[in-house]
mmCIF file of C-alpha atoms in Angstrom:
data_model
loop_
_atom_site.group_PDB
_atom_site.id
_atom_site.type_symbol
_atom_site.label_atom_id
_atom_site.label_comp_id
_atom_site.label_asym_id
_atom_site.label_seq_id
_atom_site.Cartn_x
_atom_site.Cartn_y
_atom_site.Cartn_z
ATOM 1 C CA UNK A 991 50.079 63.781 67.936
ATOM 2 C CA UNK A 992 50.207 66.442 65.242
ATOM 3 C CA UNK A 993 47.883 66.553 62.130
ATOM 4 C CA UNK A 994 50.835 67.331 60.240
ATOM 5 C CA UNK A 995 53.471 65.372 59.784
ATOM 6 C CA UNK A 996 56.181 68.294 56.760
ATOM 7 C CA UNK A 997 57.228 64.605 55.449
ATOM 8 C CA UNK A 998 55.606 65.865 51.804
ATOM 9 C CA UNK A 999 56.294 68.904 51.862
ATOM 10 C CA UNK A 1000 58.616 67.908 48.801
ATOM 11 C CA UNK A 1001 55.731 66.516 46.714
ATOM 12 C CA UNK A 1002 56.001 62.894 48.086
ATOM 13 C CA UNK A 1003 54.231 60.813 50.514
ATOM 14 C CA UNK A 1004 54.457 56.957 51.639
ATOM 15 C CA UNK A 1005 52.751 53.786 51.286
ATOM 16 C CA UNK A 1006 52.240 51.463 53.208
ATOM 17 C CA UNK A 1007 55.070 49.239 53.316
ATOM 18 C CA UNK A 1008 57.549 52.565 53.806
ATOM 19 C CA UNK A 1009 57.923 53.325 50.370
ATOM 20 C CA UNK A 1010 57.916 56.434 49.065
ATOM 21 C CA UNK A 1011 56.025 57.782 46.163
ATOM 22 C CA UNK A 1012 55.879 61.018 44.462
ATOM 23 C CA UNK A 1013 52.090 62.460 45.376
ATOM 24 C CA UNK A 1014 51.062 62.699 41.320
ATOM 25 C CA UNK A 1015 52.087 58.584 41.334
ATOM 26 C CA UNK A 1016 49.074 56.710 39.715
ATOM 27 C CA UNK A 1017 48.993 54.837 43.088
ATOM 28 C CA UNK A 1018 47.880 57.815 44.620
ATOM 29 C CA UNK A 1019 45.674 58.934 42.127
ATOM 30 C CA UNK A 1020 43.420 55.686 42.495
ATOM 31 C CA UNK A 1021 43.069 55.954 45.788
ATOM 32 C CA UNK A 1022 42.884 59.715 46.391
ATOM 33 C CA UNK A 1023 39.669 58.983 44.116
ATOM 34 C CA UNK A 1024 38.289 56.427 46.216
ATOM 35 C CA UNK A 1025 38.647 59.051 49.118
ATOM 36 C CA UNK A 1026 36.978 61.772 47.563
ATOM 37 C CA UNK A 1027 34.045 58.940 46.264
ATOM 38 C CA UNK A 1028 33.694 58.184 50.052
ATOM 39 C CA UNK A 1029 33.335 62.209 51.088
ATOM 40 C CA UNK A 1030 30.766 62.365 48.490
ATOM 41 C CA UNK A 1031 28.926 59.308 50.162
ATOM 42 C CA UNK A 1032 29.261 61.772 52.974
ATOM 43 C CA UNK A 1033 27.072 64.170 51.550
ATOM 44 C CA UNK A 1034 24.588 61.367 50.249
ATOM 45 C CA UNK A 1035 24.110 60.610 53.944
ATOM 46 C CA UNK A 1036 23.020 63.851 55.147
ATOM 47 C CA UNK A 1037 20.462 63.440 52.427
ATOM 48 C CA UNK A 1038 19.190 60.207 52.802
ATOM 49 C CA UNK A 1039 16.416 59.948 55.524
ATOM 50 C CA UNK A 1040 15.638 55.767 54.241
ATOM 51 C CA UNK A 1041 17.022 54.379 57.646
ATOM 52 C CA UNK A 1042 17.908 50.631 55.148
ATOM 53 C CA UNK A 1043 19.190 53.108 52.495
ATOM 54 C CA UNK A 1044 21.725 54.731 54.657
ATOM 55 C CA UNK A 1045 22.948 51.715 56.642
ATOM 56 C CA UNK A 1046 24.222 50.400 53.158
ATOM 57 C CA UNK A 1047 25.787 53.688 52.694
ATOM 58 C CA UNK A 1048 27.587 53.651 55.921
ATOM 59 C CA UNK A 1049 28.540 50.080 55.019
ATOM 60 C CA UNK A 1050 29.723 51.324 52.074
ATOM 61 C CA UNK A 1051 32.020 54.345 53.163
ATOM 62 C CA UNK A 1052 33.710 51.989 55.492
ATOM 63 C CA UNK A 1053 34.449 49.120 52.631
ATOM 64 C CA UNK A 1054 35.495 52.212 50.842
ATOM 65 C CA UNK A 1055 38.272 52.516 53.698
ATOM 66 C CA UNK A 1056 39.571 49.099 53.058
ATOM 67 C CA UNK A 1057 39.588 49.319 49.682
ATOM 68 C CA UNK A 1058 41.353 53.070 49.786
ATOM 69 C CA UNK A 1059 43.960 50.587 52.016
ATOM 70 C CA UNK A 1060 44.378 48.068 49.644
ATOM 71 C CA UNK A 1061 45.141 50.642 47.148
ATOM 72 C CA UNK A 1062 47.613 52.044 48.951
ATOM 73 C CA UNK A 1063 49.320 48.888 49.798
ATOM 74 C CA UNK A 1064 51.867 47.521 47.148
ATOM 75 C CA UNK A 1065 50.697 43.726 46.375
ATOM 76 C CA UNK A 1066 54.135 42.017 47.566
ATOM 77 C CA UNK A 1067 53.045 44.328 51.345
ATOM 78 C CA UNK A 1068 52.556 41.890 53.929
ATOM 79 C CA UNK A 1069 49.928 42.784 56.885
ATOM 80 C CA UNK A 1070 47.851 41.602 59.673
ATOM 81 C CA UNK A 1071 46.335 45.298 59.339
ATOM 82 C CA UNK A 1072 45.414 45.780 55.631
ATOM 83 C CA UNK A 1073 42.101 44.263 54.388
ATOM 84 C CA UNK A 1074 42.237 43.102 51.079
ATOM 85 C CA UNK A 1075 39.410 43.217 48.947
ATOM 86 C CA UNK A 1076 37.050 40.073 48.614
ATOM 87 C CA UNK A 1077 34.937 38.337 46.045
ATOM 88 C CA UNK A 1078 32.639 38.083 48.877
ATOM 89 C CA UNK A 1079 32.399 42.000 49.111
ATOM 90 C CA UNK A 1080 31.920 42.099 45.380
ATOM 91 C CA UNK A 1081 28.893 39.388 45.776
ATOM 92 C CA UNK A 1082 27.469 41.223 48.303
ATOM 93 C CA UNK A 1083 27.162 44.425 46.041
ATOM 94 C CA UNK A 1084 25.970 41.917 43.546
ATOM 95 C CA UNK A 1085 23.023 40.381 45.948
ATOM 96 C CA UNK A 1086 22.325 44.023 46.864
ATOM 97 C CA UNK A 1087 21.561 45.381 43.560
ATOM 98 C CA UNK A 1088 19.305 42.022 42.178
ATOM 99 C CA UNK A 1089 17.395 43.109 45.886
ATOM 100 C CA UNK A 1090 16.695 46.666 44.799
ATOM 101 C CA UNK A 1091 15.990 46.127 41.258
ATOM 102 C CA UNK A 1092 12.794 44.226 42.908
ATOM 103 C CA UNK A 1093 11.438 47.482 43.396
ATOM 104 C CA UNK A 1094 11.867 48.900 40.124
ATOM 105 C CA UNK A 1095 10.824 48.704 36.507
ATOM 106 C CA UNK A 1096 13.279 47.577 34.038
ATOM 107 C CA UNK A 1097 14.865 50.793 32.109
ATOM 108 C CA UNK A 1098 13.709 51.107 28.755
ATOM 109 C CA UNK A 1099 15.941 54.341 27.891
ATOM 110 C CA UNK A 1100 18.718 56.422 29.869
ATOM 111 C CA UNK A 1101 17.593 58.434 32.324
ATOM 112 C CA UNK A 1102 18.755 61.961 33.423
ATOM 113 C CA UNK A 1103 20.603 61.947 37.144
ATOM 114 C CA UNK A 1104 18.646 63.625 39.650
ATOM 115 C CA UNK A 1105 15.190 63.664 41.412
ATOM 116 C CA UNK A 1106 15.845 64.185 45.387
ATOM 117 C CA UNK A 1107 18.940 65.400 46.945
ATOM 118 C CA UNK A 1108 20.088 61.757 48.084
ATOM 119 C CA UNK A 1109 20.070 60.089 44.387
ATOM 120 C CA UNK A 1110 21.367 63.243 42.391
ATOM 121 C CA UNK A 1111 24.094 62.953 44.786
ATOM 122 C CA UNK A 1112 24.157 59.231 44.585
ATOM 123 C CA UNK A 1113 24.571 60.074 40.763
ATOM 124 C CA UNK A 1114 27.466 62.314 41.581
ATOM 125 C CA UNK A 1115 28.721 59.093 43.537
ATOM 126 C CA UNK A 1116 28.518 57.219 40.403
ATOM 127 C CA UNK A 1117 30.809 58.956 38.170
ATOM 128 C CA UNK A 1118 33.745 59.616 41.231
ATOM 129 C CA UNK A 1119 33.262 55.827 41.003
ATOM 130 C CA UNK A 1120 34.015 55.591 37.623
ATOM 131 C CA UNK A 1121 36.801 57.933 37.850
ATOM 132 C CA UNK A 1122 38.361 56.216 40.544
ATOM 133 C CA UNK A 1123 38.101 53.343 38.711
ATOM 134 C CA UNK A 1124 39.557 54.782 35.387
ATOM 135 C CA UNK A 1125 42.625 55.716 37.660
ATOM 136 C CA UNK A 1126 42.653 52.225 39.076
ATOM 137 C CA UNK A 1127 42.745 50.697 35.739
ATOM 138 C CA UNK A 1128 45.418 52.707 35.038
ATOM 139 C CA UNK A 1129 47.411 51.913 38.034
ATOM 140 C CA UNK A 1130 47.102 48.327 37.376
ATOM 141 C CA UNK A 1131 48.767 48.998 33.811
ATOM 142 C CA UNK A 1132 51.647 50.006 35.416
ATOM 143 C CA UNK A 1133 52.170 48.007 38.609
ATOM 144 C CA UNK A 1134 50.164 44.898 39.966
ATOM 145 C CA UNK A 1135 46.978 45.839 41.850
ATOM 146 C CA UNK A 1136 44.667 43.492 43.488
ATOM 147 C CA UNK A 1137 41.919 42.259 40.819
ATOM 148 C CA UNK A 1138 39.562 42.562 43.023
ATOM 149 C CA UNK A 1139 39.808 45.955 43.596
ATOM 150 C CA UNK A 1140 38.868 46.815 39.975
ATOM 151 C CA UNK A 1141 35.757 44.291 39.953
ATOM 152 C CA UNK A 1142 34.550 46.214 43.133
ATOM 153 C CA UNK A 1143 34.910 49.764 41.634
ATOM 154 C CA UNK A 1144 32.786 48.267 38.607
ATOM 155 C CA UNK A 1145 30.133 46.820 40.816
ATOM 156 C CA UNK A 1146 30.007 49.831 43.056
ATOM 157 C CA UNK A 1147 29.218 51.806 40.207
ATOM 158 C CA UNK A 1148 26.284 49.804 39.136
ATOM 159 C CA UNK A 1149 25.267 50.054 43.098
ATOM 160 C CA UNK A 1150 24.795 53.521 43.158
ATOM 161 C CA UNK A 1151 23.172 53.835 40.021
ATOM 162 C CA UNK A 1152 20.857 51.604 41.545
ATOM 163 C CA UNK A 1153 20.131 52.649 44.732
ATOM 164 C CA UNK A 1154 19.769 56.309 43.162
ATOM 165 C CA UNK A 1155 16.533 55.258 41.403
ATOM 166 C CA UNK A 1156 15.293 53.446 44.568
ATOM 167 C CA UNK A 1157 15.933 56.460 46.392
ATOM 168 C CA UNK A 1158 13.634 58.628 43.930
ATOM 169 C CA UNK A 1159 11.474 55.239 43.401
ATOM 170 C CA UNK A 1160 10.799 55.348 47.587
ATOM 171 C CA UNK A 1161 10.146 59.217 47.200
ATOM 172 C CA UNK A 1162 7.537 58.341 44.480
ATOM 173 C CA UNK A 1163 9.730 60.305 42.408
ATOM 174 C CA UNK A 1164 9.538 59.185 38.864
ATOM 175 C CA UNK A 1165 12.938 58.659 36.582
ATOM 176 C CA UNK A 1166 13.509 61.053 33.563
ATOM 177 C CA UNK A 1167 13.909 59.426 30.623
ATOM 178 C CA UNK A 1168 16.921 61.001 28.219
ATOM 179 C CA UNK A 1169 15.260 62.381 25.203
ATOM 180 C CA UNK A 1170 17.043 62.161 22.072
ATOM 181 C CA UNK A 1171 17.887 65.491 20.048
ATOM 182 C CA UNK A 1172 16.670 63.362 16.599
ATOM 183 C CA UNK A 1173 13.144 62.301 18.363
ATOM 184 C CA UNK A 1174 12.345 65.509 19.287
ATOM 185 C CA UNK A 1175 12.557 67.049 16.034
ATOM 186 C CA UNK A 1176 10.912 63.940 14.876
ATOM 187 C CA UNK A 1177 13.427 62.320 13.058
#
């Protein structure tokens, strides 16, 4: 089987379900996102030597694969092979963050992104997340998405920020608190 396929060479590709799509369609904007969020989780991974930390991430990239799926699946698609997105995936985020927020003290100011390689790209992570999620928003403006879809994007966000200070927290690395321009100068 070739790797390519010259079916959009014409600027268009297909969803699942046959239908085809021009390539700048918000459809595939959402979920080229979530494909380049799940690359990035690539990169966390050759980071992250927390054994716990990392299975999550794995986890992770492969929900990202369903949800990239789901995306790419028109709602009215019927398949045995598509996974739809679950509350149950989004309670599972959920249960994951109130777990690692054990280890940490609450924020009492923004912090900066960074500290070791795994959470500054973990922070990176974060704002694909919200940027896939900004296209998916807008995709469901426009045609019928599944809700659940959106709720996960949210929650994911909130997951890496997370896990990006428990990184640095299990590194003994401390957070950097955002210092305001108008406290520095004292005013």
């Amino acid at each position: 089987m070739k790797i390519y396929t010259k079916t959009g060479d014409m600027g268009e590709t297909a969803l699942f379900g046959g239908r085809r799509v021009s390539k700048a369609h918000a459809r595939i904007e959402a979920y080229g996102l979530v494909d380049q969020l799940n690359a990035q989780l690539g990169i966390v991974a050759l980071h992250m030597d927390d054994q716990e930390l990392g299975a999550h991430i794995q986890r992770v990239q492969s929900q990202l694969f369903d949800l990239g799926a789901d995306l790419a699946t028109p709602i009215d698609v019927e398949s045995d092979y598509i996974v739809r997105i679950s509350v149950e995936q989004i309670e599972e985020l959920e249960q994951e963050i109130d777990q690692m927020e054990t280890e940490l003290t609450p924020l009492k100011t923004f912090i900066l992104p960074g500290g070791a390689p795994a959470a500054a790209y973990l922070h990176m992570a974060r704002t694909i997340c919200r940027q896939a999620e900004r296209a998916t928003v807008h995709l469901s403006s426009i045609e019928q998405i599944n809700e659940h879809a959106l709720v996960l994007l949210n929650r994911l966000s909130d997951w890496f920020f997370v896990m990006a200070r428990v990184c640095n927290h299990r590194k003994q690395l401390p957070d950097i608190p955002w210092i305001s321009p108008s406290s520095k100068s004292g005013g």
